[in-house]
Coordinates of C-alpha atoms in Angstrom, one line a residue:
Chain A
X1 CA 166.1 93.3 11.0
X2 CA 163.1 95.1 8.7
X3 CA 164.0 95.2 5.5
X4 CA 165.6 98.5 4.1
X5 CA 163.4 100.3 1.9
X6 CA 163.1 103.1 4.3
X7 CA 167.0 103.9 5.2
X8 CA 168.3 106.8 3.7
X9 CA 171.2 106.5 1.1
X10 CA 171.6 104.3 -2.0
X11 CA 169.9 100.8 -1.6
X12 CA 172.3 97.9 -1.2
X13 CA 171.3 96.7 -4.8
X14 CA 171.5 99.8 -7.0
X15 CA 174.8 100.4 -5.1
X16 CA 176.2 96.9 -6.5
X17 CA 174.8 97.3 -10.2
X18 CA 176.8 100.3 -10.6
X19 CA 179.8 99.2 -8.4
X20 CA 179.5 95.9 -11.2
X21 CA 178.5 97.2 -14.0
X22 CA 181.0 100.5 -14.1
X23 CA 184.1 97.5 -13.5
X24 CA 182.7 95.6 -16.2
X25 CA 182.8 98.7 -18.5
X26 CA 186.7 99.5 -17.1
X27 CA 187.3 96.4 -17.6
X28 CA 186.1 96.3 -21.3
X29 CA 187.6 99.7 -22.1
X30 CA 191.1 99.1 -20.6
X31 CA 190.6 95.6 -22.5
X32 CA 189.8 97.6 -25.8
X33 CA 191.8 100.6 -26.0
X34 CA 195.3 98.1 -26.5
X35 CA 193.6 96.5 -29.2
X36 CA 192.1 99.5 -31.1
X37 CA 195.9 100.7 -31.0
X38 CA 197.3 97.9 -32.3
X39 CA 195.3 98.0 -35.3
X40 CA 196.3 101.2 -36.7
X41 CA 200.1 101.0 -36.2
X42 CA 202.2 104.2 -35.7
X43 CA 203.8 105.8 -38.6
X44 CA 207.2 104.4 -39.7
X45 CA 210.6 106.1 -39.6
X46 CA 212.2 107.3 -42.8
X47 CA 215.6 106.1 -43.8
X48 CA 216.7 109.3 -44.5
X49 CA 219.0 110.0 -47.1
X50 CA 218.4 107.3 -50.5
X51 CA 220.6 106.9 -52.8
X52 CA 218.8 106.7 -56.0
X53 CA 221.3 106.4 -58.7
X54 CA 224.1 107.6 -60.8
X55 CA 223.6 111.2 -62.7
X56 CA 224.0 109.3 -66.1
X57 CA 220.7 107.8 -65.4
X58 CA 219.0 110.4 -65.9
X59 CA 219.3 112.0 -68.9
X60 CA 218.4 115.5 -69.9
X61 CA 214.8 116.0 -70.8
X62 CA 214.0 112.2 -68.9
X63 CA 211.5 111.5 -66.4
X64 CA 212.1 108.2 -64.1
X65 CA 209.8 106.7 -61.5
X66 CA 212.1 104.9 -58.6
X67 CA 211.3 103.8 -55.5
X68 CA 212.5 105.4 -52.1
X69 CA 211.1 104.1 -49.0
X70 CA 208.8 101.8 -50.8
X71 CA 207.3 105.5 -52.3
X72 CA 207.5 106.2 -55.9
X73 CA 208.8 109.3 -56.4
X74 CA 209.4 111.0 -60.1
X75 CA 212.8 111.8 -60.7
X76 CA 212.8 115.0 -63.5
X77 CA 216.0 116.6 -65.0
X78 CA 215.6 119.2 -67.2
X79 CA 218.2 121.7 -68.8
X80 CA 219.5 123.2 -65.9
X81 CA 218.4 120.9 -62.9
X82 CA 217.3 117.0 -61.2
X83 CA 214.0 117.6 -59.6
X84 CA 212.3 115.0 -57.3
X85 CA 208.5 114.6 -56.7
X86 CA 206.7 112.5 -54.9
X87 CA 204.7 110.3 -57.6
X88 CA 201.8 109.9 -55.7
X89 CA 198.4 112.3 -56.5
X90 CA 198.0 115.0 -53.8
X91 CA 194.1 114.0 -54.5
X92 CA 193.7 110.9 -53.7
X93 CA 196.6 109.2 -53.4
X94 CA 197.0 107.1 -57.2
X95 CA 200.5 106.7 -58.5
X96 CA 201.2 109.5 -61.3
X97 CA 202.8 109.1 -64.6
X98 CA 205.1 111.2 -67.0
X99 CA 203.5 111.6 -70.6
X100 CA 205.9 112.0 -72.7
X101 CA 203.5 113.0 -75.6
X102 CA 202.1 115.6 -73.5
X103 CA 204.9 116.7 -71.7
X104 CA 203.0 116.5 -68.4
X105 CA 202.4 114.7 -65.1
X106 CA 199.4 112.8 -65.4
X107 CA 197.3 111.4 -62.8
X108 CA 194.9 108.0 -64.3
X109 CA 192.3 107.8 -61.4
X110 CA 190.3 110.9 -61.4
X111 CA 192.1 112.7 -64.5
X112 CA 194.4 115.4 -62.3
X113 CA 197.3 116.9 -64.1
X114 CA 201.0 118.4 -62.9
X115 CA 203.4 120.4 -65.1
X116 CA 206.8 119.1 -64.8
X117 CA 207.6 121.5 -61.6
X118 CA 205.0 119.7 -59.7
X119 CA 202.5 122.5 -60.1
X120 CA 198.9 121.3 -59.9
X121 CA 197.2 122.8 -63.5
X122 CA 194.3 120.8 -64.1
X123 CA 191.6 118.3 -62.6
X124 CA 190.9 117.9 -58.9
X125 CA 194.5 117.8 -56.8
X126 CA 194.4 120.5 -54.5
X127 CA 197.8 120.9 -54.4
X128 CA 201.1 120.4 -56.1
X129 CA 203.1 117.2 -55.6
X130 CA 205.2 117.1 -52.4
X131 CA 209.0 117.6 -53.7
X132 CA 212.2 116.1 -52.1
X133 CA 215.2 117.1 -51.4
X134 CA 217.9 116.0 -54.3
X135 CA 221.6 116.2 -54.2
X136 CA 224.2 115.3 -56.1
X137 CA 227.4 114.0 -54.4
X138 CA 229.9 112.4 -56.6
X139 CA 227.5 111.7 -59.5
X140 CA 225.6 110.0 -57.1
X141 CA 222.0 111.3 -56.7
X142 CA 220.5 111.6 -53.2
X143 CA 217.2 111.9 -52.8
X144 CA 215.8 112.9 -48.9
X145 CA 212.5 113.5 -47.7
X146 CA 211.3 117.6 -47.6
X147 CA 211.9 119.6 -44.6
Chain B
X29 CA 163.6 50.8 -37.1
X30 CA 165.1 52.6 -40.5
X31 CA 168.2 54.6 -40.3
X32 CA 166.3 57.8 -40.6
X33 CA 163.8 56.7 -38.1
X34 CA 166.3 56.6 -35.8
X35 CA 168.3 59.8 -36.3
X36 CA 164.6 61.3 -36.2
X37 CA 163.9 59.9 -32.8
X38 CA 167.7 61.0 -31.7
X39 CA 167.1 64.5 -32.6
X40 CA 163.6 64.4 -32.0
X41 CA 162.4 65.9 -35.6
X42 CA 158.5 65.2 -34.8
X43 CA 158.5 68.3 -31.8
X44 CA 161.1 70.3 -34.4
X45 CA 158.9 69.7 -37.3
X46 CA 155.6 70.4 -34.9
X47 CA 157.3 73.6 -33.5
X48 CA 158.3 74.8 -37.0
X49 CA 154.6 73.8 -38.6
X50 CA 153.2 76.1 -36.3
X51 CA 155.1 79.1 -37.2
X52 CA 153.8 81.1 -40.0
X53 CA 155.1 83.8 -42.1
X54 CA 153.2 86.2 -44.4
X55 CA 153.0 85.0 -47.9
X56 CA 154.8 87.7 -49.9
X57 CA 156.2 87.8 -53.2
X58 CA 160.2 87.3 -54.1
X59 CA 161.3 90.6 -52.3
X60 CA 160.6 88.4 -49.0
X61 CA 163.2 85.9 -49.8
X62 CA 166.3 88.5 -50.5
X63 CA 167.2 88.2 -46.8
X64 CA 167.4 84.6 -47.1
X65 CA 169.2 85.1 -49.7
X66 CA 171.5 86.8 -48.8
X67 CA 172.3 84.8 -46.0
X68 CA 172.9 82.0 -48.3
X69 CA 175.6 83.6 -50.3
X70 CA 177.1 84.6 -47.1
X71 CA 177.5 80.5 -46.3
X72 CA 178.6 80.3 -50.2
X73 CA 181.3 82.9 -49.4
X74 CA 182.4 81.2 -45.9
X75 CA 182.7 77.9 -48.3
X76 CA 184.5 78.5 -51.5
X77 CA 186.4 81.4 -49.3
X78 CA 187.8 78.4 -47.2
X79 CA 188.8 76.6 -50.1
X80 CA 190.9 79.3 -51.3
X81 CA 193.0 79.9 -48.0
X82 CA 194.3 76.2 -49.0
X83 CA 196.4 77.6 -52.0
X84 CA 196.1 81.4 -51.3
X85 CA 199.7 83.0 -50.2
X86 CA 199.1 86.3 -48.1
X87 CA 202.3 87.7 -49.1
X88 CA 203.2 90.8 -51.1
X89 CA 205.4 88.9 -53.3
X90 CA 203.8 85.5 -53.5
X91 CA 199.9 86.9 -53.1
X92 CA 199.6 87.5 -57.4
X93 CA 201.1 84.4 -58.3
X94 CA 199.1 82.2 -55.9
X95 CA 195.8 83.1 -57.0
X96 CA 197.2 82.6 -61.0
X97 CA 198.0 79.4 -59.5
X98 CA 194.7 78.7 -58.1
X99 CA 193.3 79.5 -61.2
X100 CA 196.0 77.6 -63.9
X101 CA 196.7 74.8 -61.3
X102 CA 194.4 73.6 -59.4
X103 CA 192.0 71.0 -60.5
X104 CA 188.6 73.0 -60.2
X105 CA 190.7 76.0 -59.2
X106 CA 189.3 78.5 -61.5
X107 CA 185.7 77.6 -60.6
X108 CA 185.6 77.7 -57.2
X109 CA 187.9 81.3 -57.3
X110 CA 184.8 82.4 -59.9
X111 CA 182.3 81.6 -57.6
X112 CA 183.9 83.6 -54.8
X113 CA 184.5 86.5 -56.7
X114 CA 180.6 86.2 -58.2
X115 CA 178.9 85.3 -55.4
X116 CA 180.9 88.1 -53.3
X117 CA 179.2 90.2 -55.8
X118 CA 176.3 89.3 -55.4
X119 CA 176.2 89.0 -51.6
X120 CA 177.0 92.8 -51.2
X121 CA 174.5 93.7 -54.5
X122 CA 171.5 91.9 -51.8
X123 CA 172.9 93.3 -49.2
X124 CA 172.2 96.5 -50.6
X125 CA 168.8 95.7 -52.3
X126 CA 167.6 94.1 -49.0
X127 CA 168.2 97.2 -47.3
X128 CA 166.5 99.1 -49.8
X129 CA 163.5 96.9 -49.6
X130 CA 163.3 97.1 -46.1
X131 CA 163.4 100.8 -46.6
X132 CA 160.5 100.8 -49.1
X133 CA 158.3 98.1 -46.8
X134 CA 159.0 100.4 -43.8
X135 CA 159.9 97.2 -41.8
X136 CA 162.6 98.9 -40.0
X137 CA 159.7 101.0 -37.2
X138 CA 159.4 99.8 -34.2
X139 CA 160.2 97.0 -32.5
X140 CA 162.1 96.5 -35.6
X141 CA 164.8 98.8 -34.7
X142 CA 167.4 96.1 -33.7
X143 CA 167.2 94.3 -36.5
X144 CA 167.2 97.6 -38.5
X145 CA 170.6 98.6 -36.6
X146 CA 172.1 95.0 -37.1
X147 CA 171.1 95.0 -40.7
X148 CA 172.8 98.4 -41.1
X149 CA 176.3 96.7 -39.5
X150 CA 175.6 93.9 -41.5
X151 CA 176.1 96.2 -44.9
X152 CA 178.8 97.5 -43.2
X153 CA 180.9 94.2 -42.5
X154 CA 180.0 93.2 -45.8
X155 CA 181.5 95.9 -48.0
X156 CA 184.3 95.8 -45.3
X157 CA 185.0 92.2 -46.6
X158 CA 184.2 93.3 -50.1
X159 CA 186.8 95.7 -49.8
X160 CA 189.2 94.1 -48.4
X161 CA 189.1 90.9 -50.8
X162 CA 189.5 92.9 -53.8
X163 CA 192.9 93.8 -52.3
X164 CA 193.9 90.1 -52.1
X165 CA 195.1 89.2 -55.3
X166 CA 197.6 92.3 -55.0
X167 CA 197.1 93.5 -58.5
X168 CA 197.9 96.9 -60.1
X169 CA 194.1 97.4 -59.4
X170 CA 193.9 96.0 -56.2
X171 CA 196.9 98.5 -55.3
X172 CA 195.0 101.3 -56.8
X173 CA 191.6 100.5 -55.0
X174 CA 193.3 100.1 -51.4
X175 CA 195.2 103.3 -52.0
X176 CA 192.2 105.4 -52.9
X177 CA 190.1 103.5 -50.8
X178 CA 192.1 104.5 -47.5
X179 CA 192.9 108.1 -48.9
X180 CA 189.3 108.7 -49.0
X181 CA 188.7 107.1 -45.6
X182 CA 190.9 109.7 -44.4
X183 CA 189.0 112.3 -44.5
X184 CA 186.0 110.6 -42.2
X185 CA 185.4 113.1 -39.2
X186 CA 187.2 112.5 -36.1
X187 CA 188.4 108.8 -37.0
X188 CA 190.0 109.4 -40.1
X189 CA 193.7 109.4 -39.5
X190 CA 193.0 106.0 -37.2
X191 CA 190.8 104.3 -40.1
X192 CA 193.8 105.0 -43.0
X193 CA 196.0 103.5 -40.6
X194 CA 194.1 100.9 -40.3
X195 CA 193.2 100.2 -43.7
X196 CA 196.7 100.3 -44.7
X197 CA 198.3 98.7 -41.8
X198 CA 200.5 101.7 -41.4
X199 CA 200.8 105.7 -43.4
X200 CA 201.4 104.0 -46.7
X201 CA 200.0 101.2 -49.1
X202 CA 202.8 98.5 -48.7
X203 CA 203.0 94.3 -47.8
X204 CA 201.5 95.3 -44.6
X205 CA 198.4 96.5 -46.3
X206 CA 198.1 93.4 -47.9
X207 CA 198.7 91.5 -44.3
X208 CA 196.1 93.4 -42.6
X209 CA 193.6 92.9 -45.4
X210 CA 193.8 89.4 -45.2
X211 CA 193.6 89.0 -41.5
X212 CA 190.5 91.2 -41.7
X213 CA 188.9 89.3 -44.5
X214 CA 189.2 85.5 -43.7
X215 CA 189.2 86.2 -39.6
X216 CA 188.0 89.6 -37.6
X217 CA 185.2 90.6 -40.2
X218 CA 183.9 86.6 -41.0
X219 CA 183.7 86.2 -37.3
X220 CA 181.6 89.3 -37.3
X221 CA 179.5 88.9 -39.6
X222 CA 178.6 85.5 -37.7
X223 CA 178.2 87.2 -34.4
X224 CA 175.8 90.1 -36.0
X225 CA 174.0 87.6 -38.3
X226 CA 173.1 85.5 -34.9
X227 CA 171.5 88.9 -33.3
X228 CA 169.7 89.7 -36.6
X229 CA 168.2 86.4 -36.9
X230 CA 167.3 86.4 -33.0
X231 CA 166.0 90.1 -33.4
X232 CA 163.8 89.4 -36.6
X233 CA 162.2 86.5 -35.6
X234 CA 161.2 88.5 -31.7
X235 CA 159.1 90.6 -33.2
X236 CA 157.4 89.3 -36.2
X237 CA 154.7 90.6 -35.9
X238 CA 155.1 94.1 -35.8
X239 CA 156.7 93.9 -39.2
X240 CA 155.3 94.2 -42.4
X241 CA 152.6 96.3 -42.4
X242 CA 149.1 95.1 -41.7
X243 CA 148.0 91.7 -40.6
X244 CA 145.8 90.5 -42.5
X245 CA 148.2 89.3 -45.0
X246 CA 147.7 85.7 -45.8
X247 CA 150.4 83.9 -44.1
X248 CA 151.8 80.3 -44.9
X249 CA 153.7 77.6 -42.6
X250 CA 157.3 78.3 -41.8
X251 CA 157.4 74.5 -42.5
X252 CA 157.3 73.0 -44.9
X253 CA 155.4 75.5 -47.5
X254 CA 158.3 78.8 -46.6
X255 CA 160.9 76.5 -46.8
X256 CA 160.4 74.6 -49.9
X257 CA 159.8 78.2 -51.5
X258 CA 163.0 79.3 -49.9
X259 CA 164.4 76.1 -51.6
X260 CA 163.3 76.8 -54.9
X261 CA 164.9 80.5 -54.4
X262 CA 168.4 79.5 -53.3
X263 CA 168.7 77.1 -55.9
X264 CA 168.4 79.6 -58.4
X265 CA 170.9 81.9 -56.8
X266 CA 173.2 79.0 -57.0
X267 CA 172.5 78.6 -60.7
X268 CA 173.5 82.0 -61.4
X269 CA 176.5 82.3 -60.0
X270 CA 177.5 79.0 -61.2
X271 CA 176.6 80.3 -64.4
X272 CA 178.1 83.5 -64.3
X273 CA 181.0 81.8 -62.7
X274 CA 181.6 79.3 -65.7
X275 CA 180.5 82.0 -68.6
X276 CA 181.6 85.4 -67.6
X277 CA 185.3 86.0 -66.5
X278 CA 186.7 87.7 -64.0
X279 CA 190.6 88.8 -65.1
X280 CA 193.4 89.0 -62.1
X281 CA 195.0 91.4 -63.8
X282 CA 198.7 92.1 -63.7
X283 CA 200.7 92.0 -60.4
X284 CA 200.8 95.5 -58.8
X285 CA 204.3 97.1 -59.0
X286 CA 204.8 100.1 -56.8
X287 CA 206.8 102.4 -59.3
X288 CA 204.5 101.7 -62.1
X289 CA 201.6 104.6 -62.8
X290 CA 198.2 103.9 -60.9
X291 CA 195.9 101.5 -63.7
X292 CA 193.3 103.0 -65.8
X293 CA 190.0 101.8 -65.1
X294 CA 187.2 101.0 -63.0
X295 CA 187.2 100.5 -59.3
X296 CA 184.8 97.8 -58.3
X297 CA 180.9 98.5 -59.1
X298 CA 180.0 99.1 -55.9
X299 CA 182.3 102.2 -55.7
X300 CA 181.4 103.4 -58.5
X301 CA 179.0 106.1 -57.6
X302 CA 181.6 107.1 -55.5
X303 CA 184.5 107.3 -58.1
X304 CA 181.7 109.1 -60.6
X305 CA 181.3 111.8 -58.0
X306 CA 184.6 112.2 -56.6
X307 CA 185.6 112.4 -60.6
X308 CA 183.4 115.7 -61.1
X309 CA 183.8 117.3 -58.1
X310 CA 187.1 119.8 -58.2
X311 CA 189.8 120.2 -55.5
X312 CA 187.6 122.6 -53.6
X313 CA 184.4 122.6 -53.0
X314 CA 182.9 125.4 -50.6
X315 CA 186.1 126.5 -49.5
X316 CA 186.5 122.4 -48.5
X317 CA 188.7 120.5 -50.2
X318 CA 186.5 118.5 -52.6
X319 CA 186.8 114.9 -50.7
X320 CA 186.7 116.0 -47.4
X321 CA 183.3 117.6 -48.7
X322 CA 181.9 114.5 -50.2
X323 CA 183.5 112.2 -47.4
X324 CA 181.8 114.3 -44.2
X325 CA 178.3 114.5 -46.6
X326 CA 178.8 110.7 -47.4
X327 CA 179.5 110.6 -43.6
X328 CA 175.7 112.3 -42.5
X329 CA 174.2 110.0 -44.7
X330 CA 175.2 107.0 -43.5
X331 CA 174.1 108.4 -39.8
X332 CA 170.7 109.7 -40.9
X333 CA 170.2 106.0 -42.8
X334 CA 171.8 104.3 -39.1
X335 CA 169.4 106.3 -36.9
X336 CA 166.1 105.9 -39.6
X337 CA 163.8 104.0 -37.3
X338 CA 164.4 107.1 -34.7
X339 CA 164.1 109.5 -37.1
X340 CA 161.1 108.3 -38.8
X341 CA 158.9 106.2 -36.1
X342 CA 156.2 105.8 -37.9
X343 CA 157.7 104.8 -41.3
X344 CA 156.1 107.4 -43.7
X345 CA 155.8 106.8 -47.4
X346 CA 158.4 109.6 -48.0
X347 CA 161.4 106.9 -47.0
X348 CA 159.3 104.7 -49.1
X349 CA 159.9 107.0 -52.2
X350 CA 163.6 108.4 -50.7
X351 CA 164.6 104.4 -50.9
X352 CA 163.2 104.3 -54.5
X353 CA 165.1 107.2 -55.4
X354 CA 168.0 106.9 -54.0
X355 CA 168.7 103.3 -55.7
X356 CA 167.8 104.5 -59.1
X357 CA 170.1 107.2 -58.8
X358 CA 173.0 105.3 -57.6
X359 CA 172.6 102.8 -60.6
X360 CA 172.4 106.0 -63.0
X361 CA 175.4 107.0 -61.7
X362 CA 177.2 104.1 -61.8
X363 CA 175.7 103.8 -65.5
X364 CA 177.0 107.4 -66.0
X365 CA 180.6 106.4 -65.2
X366 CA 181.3 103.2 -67.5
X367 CA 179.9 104.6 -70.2

């Protein structure tokens, strides 16, 4: 048999490159795709409702930091109401602290400040901190995520 | 027949030492030996970094305590975690000043590009490992630098959301983000770094001599005269961070503590150009919010300095000067922030 330069068609060899070389990549990518998943896990469920407290913690004019979900989240009664706000910077992401001195939300990193409704007033956060939902059942505070 | 007779006719050292003799390599100043260099403090860091995993507890509640305990217990403890944290200091400062002198030679045209490209992955991996060490101890700054760290790594183009994720081993900073950090920096990136070293090498040393400019350099034996100079070099690096290690000290600082405000402070040096900028610039930039602006601009930087040997073929003195430039205005700004 001559040899097959002048069929029509793919040749024999290019044909097999591909047919190799496109499973090799499948393989690779079907290989890879589990992996790249499983570094980046998928976001965790919330517990919900936390209970947070009694009322008498939290004093008039007070703001506490507690921990809900592993978040910190700023717990701030004034006159009339308990407020809840997530502690962490809507800029980029640092833990903010009450001043007591300046009556304010501070953020250390980049210098952002909050008044104590969560408003952003000064400095770079875009936006004001995420608040959560607080109820009071019992003099027992609640504290559930927004929305 | 001597011992090292012997082990020289074992190995066969006289066609090693024959092979090596012939090799040459242009006789340059000090800038020729940063690579070297740095692959030296990479072995440092593979060393002492070993040593620490004996004590080291990867563990969110454990993690603080074990390194004061490497450092308060351990006979020689508090040297060999100083030279880790030194010499990881160093390794990324030559990482970067390698590039930049590669930059300024122009070594990175053609056929260079490989070693260009692995170079660039190279910088990569190391402020990768950089990064994720300083989470380690699980201090209030370590917290603080993995949170902003990640937060800014969110706003990467396309990948973001995946790359916070995996920076943080889940949406928030918590024991998983110390869990992940450590199985990146002792395993996945070390193992890396090895692998991409290994094609560096192998690409440098292909195409020798289409590096460096012209070719009538004066050029010395790879053996013995480049590696006794090499010798000489590396044994001053190890002087200096054995003397920065004993003489300057590096605090842990206290354990991080979730409810507690983020620390005042400093992020490490190598961020600092970034924590100037992101400092001054407001929430919005543009009609962008301010990080997303810096992070996509940081983003077409890094791509143009990636794709340099294909944007600039023929290496022209503007990269030259743009490498110049560039470093002296990152140290300004880094200068700019401490003070």
């Amino acid at each position: 048999m001559p040899a097959n330069d002048d069929r029509k068609g793919v040749p024999r060899r290019d044909f097999l490159n591909v047919a190799v070389g496109g499973s090799a990549a499948a393989l690779a990518v079907a290989g890879a795709y589990p992996v790249v998943r499983y570094l980046a896990p998928p976001p965790g469920r919330s517990k919900g409702v936390v209970r947070v407290g009694e009322l008498e913690r939290f004093p008039v004019g007070t703001v506490h930091t507690v921990l809900v979900d592993e978040r910190p989240v700023l717990m701030v009664r004034t006159a009339d109401r308990l407020r809840a706000f997530s502690a962490i910077c809507t800029h980029l992401d640092c833990v903010v602290a009450y001043s007591a001195e300046r009556r304010q939300i501070e953020c250390p990193c980049h210098g952002g400040v909050y008044s104590l409704d969560g408003r952003n007033v000064a400095g770079p956060p875009p936006r004001p901190l995420e608040e959560l939902t607080v109820t009071v059942d019992e003099g027992v505070v609640l504290v559930s995520p927004a929305g | 027949m001597s011992t090292g007779d012997w082990l020289a006719d074992r190995l066969g050292w006289t066609r090693v030492e024959a092979y090596l003799a012939k090799r040459s390599v242009p006789r340059h100043g000090f800038m020729f030996y940063v690579g070297g260099i740095t692959l030296f403090l990479f072995l440092v860091q593979v060393a002492s970094g070993v040593l620490l995993t004996l004590y080291y507890q990867p563990d969110a509640a454990q993690a603080h305590g074990s390194v004061e305990r490497i450092v308060g217990e351990i006979s020689y403890g508090d040297l060999v975690r100083a030279v880790h944290v030194w010499a990881g200091d160093l390794f990324v400062a030559s990482l970067m000043l390698h590039m930049f002198i590669v930059m300024a030679r122009r070594s990175f045209r053609a056929p260079q590009e490989l070693t260009w490209l692995s170079g660039i992955a190279l910088l990569a991996l190391g402020v990768g490992e950089a990064f994720t060490g300083a989470v380690l101890p699980w201090s209030e700054r370590a917290c603080m630098d993995a949170r902003v760290g990640s937060e800014l790594a969110l706003y990467v183009p396309l990948v973001g959301a995946w790359l916070r994720r995996l920076m943080r081993g889940g949406e928030d900073v918590t024991s998983n983000t110390l869990a992940h950090a450590f199985g990146f920096h002792v395993a996945a990136l070390p193992a890396a770094l090895t692998f991409v070293v290994a094609v560096h090498l192998f690409a440098r040393s292909r195409n020798r001599a289409g590096s460096a400019g012209a070719t009538d350099v004066p050029t010395i034996p790879l053996y013995p005269d480049f590696f006794v100079r090499l010798a000489v070099a590396l044994t001053g690096v190890m002087v200096l961070v054995l003397t920065l290690a004993i003489f300057v000290e590096r605090p842990i600082g206290p354990p991080a503590d979730p409810r507690l405000s983020s620390a005042l402070g400093l992020p490490p040096w190598y961020f600092l150009p970034m924590h100037a900028i992101v400092r001054a610039v407001p929430g919005e930039l543009l009609g962008i919010d301010g990080p997303r602006f810096l992070v996509s601009a940081a983003c077409v930087i890094g791509l143009a300095v990636v794709a340099l040997p294909f944007i600039d073929r023929r290496g022209s003195r503007l990269t030259a000067w743009l490498a110049w430039i560039a470093l002296l205005a990152l140290i300004l700004v880094s200068v700019r922030a401490i003070t």
